[in-house]
Coordinates of C-alpha atoms in Angstrom, one line a residue:
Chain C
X46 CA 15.6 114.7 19.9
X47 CA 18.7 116.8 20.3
X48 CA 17.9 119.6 22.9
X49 CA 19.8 122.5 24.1
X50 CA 19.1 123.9 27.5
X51 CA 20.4 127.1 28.4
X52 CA 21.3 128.2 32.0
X53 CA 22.3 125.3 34.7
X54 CA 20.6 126.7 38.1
X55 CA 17.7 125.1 39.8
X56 CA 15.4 125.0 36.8
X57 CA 17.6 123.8 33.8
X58 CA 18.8 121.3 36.2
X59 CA 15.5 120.0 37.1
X60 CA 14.6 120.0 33.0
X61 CA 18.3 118.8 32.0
X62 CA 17.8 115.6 34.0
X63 CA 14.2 114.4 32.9
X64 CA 14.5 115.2 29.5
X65 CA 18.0 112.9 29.4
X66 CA 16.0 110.3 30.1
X67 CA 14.2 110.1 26.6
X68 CA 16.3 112.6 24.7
X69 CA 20.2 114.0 24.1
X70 CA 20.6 116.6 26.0
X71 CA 23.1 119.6 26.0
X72 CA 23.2 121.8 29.1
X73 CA 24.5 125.4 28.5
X74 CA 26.2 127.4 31.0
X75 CA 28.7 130.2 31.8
X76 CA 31.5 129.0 33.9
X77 CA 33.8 126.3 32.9
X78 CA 33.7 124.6 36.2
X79 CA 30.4 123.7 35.9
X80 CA 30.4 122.6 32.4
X81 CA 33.3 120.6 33.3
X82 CA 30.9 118.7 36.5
X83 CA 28.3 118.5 34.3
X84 CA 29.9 116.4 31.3
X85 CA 31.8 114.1 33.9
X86 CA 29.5 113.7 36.6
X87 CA 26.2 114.2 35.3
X88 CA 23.6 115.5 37.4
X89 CA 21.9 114.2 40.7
X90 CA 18.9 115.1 42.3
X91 CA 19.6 114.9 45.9
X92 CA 16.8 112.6 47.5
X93 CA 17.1 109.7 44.8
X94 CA 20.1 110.2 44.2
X95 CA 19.7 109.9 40.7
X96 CA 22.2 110.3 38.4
X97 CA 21.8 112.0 34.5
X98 CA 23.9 111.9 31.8
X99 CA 24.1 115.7 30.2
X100 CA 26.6 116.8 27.5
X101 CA 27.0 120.4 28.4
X102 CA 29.3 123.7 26.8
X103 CA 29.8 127.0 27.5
X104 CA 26.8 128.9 26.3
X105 CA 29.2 131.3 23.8
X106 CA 29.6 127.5 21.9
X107 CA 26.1 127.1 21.2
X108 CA 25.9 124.0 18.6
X109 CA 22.4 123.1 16.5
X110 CA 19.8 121.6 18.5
X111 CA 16.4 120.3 17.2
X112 CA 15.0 122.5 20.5
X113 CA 16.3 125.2 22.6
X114 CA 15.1 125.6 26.2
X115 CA 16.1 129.0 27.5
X116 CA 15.8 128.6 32.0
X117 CA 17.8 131.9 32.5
X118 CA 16.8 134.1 35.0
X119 CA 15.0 137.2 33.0
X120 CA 18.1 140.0 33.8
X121 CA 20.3 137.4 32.3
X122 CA 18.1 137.2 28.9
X123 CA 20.1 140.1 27.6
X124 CA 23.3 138.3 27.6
X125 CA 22.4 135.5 25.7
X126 CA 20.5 137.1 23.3
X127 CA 23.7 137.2 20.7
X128 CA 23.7 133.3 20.9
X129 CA 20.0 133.0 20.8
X130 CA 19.8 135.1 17.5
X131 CA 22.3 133.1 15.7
X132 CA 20.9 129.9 15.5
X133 CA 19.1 128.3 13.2
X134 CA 15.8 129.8 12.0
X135 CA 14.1 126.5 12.1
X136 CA 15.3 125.7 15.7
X137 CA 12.3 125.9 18.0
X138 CA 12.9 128.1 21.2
X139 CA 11.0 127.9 24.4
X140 CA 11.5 130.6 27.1
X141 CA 10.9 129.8 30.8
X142 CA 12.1 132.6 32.8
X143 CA 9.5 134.4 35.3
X144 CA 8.1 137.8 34.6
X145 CA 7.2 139.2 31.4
X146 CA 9.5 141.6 30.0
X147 CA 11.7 139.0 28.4
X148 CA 8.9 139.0 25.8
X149 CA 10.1 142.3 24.4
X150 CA 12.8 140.5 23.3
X151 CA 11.1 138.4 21.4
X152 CA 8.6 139.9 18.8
X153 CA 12.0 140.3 16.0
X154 CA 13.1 136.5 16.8
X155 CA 12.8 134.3 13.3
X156 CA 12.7 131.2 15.0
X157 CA 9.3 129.6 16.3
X158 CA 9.1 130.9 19.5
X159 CA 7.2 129.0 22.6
X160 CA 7.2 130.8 26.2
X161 CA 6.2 128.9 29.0
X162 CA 6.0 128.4 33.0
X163 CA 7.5 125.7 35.2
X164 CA 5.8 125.1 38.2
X165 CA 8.2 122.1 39.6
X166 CA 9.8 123.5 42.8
X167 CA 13.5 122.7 42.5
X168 CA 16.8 123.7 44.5
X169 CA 20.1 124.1 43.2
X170 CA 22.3 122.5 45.6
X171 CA 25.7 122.2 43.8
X172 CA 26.5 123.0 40.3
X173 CA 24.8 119.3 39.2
X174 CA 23.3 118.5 42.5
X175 CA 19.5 119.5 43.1
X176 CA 16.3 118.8 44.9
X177 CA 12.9 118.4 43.6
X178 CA 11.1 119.8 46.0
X179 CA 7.7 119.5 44.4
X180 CA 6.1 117.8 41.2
X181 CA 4.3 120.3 39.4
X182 CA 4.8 121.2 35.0
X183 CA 5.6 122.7 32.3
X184 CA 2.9 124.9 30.9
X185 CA 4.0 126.3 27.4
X186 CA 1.8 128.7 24.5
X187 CA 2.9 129.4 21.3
X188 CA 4.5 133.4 21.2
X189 CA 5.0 133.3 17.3
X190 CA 5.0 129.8 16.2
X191 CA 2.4 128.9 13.6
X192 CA -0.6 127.0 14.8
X193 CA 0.3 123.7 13.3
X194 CA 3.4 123.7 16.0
X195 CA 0.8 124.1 18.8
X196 CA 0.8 121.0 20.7
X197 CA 4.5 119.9 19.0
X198 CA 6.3 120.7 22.1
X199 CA 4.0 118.7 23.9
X200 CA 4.2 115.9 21.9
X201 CA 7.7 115.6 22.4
X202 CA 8.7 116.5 25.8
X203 CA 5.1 115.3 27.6
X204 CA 5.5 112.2 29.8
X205 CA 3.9 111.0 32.9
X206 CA 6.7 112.4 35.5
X207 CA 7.2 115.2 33.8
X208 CA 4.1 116.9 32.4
X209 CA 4.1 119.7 30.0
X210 CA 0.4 121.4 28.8
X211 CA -0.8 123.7 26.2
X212 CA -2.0 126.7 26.8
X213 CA -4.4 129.2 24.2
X214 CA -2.9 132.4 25.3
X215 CA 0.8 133.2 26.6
X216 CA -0.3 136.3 27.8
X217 CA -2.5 134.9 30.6
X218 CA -0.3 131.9 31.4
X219 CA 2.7 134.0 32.0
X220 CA 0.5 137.0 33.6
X221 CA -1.4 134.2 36.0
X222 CA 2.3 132.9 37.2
X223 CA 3.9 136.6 37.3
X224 CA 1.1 137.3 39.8
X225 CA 2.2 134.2 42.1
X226 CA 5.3 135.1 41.6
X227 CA 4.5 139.0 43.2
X228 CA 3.0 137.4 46.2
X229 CA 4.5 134.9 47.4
X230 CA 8.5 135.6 45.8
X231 CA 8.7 139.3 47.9
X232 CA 6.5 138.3 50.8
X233 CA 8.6 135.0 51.9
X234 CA 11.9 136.6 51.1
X235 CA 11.3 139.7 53.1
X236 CA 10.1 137.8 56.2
X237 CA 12.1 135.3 56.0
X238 CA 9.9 132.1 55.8
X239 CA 8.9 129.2 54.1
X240 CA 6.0 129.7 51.1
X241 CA 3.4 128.0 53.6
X242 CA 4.0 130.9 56.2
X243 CA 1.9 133.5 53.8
X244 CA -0.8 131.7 54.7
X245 CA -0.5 130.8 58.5
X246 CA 0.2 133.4 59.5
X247 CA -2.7 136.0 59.9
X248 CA -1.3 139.0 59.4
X249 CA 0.9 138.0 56.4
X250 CA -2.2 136.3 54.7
X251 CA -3.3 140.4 54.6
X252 CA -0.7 141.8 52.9
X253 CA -0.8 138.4 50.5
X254 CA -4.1 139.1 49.6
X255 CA -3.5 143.0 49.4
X256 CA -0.4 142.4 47.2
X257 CA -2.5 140.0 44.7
X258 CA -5.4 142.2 44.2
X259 CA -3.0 144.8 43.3
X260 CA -1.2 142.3 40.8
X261 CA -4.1 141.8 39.0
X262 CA -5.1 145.3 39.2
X263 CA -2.6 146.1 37.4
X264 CA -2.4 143.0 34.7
X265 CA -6.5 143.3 34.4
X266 CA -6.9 139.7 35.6
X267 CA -10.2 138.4 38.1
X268 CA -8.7 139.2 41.4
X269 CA -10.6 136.2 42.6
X270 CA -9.5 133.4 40.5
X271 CA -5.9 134.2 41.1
X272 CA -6.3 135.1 45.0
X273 CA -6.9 130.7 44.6
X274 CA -4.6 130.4 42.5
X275 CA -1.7 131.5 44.5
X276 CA -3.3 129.9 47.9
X277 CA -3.2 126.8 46.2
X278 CA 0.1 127.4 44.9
X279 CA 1.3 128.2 48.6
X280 CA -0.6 125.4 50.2
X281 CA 1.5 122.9 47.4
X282 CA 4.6 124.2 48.0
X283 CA 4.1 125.0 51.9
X284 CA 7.4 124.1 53.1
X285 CA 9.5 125.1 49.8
X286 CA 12.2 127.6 50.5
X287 CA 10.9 130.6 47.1
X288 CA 13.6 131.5 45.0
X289 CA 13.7 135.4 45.8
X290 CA 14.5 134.3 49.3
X291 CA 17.0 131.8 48.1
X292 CA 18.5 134.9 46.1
X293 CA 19.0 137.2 49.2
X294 CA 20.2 134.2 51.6
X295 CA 22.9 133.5 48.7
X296 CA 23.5 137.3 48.2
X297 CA 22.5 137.0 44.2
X298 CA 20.8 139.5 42.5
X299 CA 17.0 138.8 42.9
X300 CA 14.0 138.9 40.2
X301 CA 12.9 142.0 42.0
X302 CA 12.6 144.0 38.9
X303 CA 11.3 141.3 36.7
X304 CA 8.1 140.5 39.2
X305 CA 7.4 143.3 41.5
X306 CA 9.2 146.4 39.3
X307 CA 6.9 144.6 36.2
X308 CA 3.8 145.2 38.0
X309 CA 4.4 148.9 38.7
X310 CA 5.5 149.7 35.5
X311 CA 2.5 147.9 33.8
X312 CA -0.3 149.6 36.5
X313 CA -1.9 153.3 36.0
X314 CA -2.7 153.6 39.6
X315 CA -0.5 153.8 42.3
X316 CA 0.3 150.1 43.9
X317 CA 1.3 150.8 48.0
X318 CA 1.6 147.3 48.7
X319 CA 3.7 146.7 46.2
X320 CA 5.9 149.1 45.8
X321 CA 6.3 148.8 49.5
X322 CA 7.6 145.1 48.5
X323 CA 9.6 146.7 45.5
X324 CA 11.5 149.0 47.4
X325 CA 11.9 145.9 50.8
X326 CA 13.9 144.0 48.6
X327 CA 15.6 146.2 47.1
X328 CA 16.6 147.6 50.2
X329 CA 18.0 143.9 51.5
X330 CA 19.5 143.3 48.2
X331 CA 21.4 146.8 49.1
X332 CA 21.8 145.9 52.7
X333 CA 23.6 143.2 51.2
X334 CA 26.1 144.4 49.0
Chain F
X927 CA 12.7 165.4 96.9
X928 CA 11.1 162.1 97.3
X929 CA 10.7 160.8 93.6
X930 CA 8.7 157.7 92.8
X931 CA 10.0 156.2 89.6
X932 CA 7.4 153.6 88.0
X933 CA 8.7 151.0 85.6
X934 CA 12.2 149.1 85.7
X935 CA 13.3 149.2 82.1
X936 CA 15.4 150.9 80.4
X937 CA 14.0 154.5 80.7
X938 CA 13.3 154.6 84.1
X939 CA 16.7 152.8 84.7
X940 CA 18.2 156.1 83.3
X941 CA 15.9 158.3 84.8
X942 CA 16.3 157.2 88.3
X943 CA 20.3 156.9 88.0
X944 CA 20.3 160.3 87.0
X945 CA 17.4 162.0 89.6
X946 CA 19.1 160.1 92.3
X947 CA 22.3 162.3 92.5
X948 CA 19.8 164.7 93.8
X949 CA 16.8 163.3 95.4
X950 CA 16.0 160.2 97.3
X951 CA 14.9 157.6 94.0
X952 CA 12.2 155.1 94.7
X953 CA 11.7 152.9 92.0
X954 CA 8.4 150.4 91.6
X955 CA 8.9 147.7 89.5
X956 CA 6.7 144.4 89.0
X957 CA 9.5 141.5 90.1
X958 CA 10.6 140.7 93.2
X959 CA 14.1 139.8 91.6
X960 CA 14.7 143.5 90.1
X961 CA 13.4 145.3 93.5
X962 CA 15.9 143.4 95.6
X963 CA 18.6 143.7 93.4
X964 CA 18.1 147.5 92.5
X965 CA 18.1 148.3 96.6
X966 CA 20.9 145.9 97.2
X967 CA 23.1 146.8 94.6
X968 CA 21.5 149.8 93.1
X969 CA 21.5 150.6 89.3
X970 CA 25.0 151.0 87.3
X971 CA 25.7 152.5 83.5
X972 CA 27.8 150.4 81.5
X973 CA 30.0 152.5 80.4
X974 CA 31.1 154.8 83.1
X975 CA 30.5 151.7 85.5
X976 CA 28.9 154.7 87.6
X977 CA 26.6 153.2 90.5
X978 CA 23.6 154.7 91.7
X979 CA 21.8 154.2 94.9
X980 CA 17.7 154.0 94.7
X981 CA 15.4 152.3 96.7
X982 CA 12.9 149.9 95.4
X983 CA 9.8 148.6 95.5
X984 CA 7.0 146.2 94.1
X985 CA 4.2 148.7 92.1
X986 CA 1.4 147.8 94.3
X987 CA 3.6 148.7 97.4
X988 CA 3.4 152.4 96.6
X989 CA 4.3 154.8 99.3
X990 CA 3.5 158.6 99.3
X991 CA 5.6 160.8 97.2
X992 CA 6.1 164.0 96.1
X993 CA 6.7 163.2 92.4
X994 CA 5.8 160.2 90.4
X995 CA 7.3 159.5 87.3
X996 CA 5.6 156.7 84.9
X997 CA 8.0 155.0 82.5
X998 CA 6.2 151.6 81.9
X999 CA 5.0 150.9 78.2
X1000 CA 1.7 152.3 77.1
X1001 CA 0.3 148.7 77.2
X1002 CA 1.6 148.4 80.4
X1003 CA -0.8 151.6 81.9
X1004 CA -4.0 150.0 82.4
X1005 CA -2.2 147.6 85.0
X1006 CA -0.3 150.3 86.8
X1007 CA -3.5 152.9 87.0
X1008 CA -5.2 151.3 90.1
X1009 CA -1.8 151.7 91.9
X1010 CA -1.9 155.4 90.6
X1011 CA -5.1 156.4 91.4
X1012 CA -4.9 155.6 95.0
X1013 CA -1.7 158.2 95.2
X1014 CA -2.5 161.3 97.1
X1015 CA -4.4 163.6 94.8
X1016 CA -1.9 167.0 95.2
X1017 CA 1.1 164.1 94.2
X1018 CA 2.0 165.2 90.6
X1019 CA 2.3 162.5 87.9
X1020 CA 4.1 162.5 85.0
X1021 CA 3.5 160.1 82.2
X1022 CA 6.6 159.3 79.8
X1023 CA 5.5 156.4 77.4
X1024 CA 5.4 156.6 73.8
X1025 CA 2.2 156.9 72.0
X1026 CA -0.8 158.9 72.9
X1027 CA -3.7 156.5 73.8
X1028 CA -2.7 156.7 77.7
X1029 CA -3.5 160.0 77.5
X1030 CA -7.5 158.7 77.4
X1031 CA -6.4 157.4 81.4
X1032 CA -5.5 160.5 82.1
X1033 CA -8.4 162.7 82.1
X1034 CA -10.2 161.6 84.6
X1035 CA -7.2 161.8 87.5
X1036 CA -7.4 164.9 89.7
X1037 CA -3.7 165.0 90.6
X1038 CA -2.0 167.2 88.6
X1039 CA -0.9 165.7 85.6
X1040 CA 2.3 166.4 83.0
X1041 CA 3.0 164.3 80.3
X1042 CA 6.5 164.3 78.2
X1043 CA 8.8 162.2 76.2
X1044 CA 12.0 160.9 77.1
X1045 CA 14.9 161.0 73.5
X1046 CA 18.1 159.9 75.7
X1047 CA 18.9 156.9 74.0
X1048 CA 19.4 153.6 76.7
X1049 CA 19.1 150.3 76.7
X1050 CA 18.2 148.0 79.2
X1051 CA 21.3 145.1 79.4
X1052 CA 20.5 143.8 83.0
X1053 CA 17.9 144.2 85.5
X1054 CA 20.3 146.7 87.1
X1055 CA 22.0 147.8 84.8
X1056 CA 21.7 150.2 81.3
X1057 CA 23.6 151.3 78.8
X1058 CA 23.2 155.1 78.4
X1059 CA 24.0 155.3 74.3
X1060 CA 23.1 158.6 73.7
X1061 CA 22.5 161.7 75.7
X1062 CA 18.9 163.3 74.8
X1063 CA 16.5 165.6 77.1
X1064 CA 13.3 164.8 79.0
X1065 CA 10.6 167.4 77.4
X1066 CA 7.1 167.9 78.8
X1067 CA 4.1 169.8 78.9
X1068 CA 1.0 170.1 81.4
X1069 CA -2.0 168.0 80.6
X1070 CA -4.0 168.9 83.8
X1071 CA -1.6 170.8 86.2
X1072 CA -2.3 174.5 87.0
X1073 CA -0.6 176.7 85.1
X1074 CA 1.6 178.4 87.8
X1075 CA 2.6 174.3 87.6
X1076 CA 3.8 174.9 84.6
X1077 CA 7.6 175.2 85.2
X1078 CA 7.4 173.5 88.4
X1079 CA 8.9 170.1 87.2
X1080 CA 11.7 172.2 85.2
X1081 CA 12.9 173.7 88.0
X1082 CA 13.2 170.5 90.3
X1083 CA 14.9 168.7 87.8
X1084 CA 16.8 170.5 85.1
X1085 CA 20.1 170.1 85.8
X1086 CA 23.2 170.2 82.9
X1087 CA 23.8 166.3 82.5
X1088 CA 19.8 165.7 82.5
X1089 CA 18.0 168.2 80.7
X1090 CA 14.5 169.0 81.7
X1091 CA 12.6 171.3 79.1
X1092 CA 8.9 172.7 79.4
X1093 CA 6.7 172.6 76.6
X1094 CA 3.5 174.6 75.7
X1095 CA 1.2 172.3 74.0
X1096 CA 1.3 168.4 75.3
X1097 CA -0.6 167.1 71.8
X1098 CA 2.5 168.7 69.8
X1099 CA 4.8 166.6 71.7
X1100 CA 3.2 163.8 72.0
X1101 CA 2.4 163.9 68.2
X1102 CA 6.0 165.1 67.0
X1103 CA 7.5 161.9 69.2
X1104 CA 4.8 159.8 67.7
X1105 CA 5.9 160.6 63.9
X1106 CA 9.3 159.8 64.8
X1107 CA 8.8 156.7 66.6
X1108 CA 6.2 155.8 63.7
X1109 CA 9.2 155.9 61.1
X1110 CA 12.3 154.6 63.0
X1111 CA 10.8 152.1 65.3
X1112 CA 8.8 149.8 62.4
X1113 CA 11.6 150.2 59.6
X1114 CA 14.3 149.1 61.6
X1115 CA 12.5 146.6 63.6
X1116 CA 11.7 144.8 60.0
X1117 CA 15.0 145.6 57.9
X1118 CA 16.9 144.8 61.3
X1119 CA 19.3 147.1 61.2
X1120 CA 20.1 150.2 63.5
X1121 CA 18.7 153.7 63.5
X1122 CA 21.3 155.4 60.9
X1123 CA 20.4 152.6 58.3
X1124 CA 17.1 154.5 57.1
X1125 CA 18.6 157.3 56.2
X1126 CA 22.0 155.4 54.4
X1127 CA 19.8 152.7 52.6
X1128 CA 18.2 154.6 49.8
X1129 CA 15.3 152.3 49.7
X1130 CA 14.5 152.3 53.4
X1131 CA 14.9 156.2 53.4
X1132 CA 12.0 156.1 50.6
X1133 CA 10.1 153.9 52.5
X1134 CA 10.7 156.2 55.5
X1135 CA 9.8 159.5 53.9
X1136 CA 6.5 157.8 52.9
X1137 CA 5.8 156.5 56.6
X1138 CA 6.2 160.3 57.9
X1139 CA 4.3 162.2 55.0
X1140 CA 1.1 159.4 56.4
X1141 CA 1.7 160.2 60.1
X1142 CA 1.8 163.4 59.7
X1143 CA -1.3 163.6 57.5
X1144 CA -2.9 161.5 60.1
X1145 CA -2.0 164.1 63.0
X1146 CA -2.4 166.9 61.2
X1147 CA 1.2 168.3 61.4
X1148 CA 3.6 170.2 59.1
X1149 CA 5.0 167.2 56.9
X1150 CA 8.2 169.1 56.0
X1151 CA 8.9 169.8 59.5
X1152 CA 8.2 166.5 61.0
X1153 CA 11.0 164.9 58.2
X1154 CA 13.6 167.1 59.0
X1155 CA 12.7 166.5 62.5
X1156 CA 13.2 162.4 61.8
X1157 CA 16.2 162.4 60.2
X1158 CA 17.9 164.9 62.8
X1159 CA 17.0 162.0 65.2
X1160 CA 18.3 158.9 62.8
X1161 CA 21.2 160.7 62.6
X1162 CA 22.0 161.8 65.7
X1163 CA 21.0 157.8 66.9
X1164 CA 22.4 156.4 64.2
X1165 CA 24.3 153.5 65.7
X1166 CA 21.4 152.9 68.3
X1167 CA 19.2 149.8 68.5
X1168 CA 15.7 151.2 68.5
X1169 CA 13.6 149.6 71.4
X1170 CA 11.0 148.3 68.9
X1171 CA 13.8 146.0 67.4
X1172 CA 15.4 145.6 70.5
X1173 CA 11.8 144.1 71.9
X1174 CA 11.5 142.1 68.5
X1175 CA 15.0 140.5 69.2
X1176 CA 13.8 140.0 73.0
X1177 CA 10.9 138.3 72.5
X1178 CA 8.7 140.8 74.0
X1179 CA 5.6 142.5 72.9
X1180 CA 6.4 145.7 70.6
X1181 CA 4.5 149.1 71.1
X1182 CA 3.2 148.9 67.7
X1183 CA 0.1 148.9 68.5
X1184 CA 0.6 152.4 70.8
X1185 CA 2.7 153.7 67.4
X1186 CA 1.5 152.9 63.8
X1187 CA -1.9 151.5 65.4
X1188 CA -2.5 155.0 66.7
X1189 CA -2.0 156.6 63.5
X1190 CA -4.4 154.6 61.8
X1191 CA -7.0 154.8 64.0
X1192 CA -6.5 158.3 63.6
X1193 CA -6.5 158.8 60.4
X1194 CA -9.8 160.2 58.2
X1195 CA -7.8 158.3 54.8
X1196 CA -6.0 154.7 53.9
X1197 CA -2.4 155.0 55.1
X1198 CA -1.1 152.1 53.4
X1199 CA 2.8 152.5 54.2
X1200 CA 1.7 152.5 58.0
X1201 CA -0.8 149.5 57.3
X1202 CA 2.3 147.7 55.4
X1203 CA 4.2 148.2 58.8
X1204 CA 1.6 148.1 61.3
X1205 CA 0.7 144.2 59.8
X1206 CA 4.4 143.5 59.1
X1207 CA 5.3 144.1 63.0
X1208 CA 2.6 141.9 64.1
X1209 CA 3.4 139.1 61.4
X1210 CA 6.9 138.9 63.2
X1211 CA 5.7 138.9 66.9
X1212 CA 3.7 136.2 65.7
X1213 CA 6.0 134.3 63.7
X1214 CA 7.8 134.8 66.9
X1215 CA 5.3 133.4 69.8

């Protein structure tokens, strides 16, 4: 199959390179440089040493693709849109970015739409060197695709070292990772530590599980169920470095707004916790700049 | 006057410099290494490379006195009090630490006792020598003394380049000092960054505002008042090191527990700002044992 991956940080990388293996893919990015890297070098994961063979353009010289992968962060959604919009209304698209307000974008699209979570933890190191710092998947749900095209994606991309899954509802899938996401993202990037630390460390384990019941609070989700969720998720990915902190150490703009900002906006009480959070990392990211 | 100065650090570094231009300084400290250094080479201010000559002694070698001043740590008291209680009983004591819990010690002494707070800004760069960053005033009020006592300390002490001011109520100034130290200490202990920065960082000066509206719910004082108070001080400190970071950076315990512990022990209603900070400063002097 002919795919199109938008976006060449961490997690387009990470998708670029497996999907090569079985399929011809097309990485899409902003800067010239990178494109450039990515057609003559291909891309390497850093502890295999693998290499993948990628075409890749400049995202404003989007081609047709029998599938489009969008791995943009979600404040970059808005730039792409134009590109997005004129492809071909047959071309399937599936969204990856965290958060959920990307889906406001969505409702007027023509084309199938699919949004979905990855749970690999990846590093960009270079522009076409990363590190796959933990096996995990690609959970997708249909956002207006018709029901025949339910399990098409997985059909196509699913293999053994690289799983993709089927979910009912993509308002719980991406709700269940956006409250990870508010725990763990703000917590490890404020303090400075690695995802594990949220755990091990007592009195961060109390503002975890404060910030959690808050997030699903606020998205009407079993506080429970996800208060295991993301101790699981922490436990997995104990010494991964989370991408909000990866943000601040590399002075880029953070997910902030998309995570923390989302689960404000969305509550009708007042969340302390994590508008405390909110307002941290916005303060670093100003402390920053 | 024979003044007994109890504690080594940076307060009662500036404290004894400053009282020995006029009286004969003693001051107690806990290491052998400090006492012999202070009486061999007595105490100099960085800047001015001043010197002042004190005497010095270990804590539990306490001699009679006709003033002793306490400058140790609140969770430093309960190891100094044995040494205190055995001080003649017509010896007046007065108690500078932050917080207010000491002031349970205090009630059952029979010497008279003052308490106050200390806002000259120092810090403590050798075990001999401070750095006197900002000039401030020694306030205090009687807890216990007579009232004809009242303005007795004033009057021994006050001189122009070390003000000494009396105050009426000794809950007011504890509590006032407690608010401030309740905003500056945790926010810039966490954010790193120096005094000034909560005011000048639009998201720490949120974050700020919210920490002294809960303390002074918690004390039951003017909130409005209290603020203005706050940011007088961040700005008139504003390229200070407060001593909470400064312990933080030092690997030393912090006085959160004297600070944003006492407000929430005090308080009738959920603080969570204070919570937020009173778990985040323990998170890091664990992170840090």
């Amino acid at each position: 199959m002919n795919i199109g991956v938008v976006g060449g940080g961490s997690v387009g990388l990470l998708i670029s390179s497996y999907l090569s293996l079985y399929h011809r893919v097309r990485v899409y990015v902003r800067r010239n440089e990178q494109a450039h890297l990515l057609r003559n070098e291909g891309i390497v994961e850093e502890k295999s040493r693998e290499n993948f063979s990628v075409e890749s353009l400049l995202v404003e010289n989007m081609k047709e693709e029998e599938l489009i992968i969008i791995c943009v962060k979600q404040h970059q959604i808005e730039d792409i849109m134009p590109m997005i919009n004129q492809t071909n209304s047959q071309t399937p698209l599936l969204f990856l970015p965290n958060g959920m307000s990307h889906t406001n974008y969505l409702s007027h699209l023509t084309q199938p739409v699919y949004v979905g979570i990855n749970s690999h933890g990846s590093l960009r190191e270079k522009d076409n060197l990363f590190s796959h710092t933990g096996k995990g998947e690609i959970a997708y749900a249909q956002f207006n695709a018709s029901e025949e095209g339910d399990y098409w994606l997985r059909n196509h991309l699913n293999n053994i070292s690289f799983p993709v899954r089927f979910c009912s509802s993509w308002k719980i899938l991406l709700k269940e990772k956006l409250i990870v996401n508010a725990v763990i993202n703000p917590l490890t990037a404020l303090f400075n530590v690695k995802n594990g630390v949220i755990l091990s460390n007592k009195y961060l384990y109390d503002i975890a599980e404060k910030l959690c019941f808050e997030a699903a609070e606020s998205l009407n989700l079993d506080f429970e169920e996800n208060w295991h969720r993301v101790q699981t998720i922490a436990k997995k990915t104990s010494e991964n470095i989370s991408s909000m902190l990866k943000d601040l150490m590399e002075n880029r703009p953070t997910e902030n707004e998309a995570i923390s900002g989302y689960i404000i906006t969305e509550s009708t009480t007042e969340l302390p916790y994590t508008t405390f959070v909110y307002k941290a990392i916005q303060a670093l990211e100003y402390k920053n700049s």
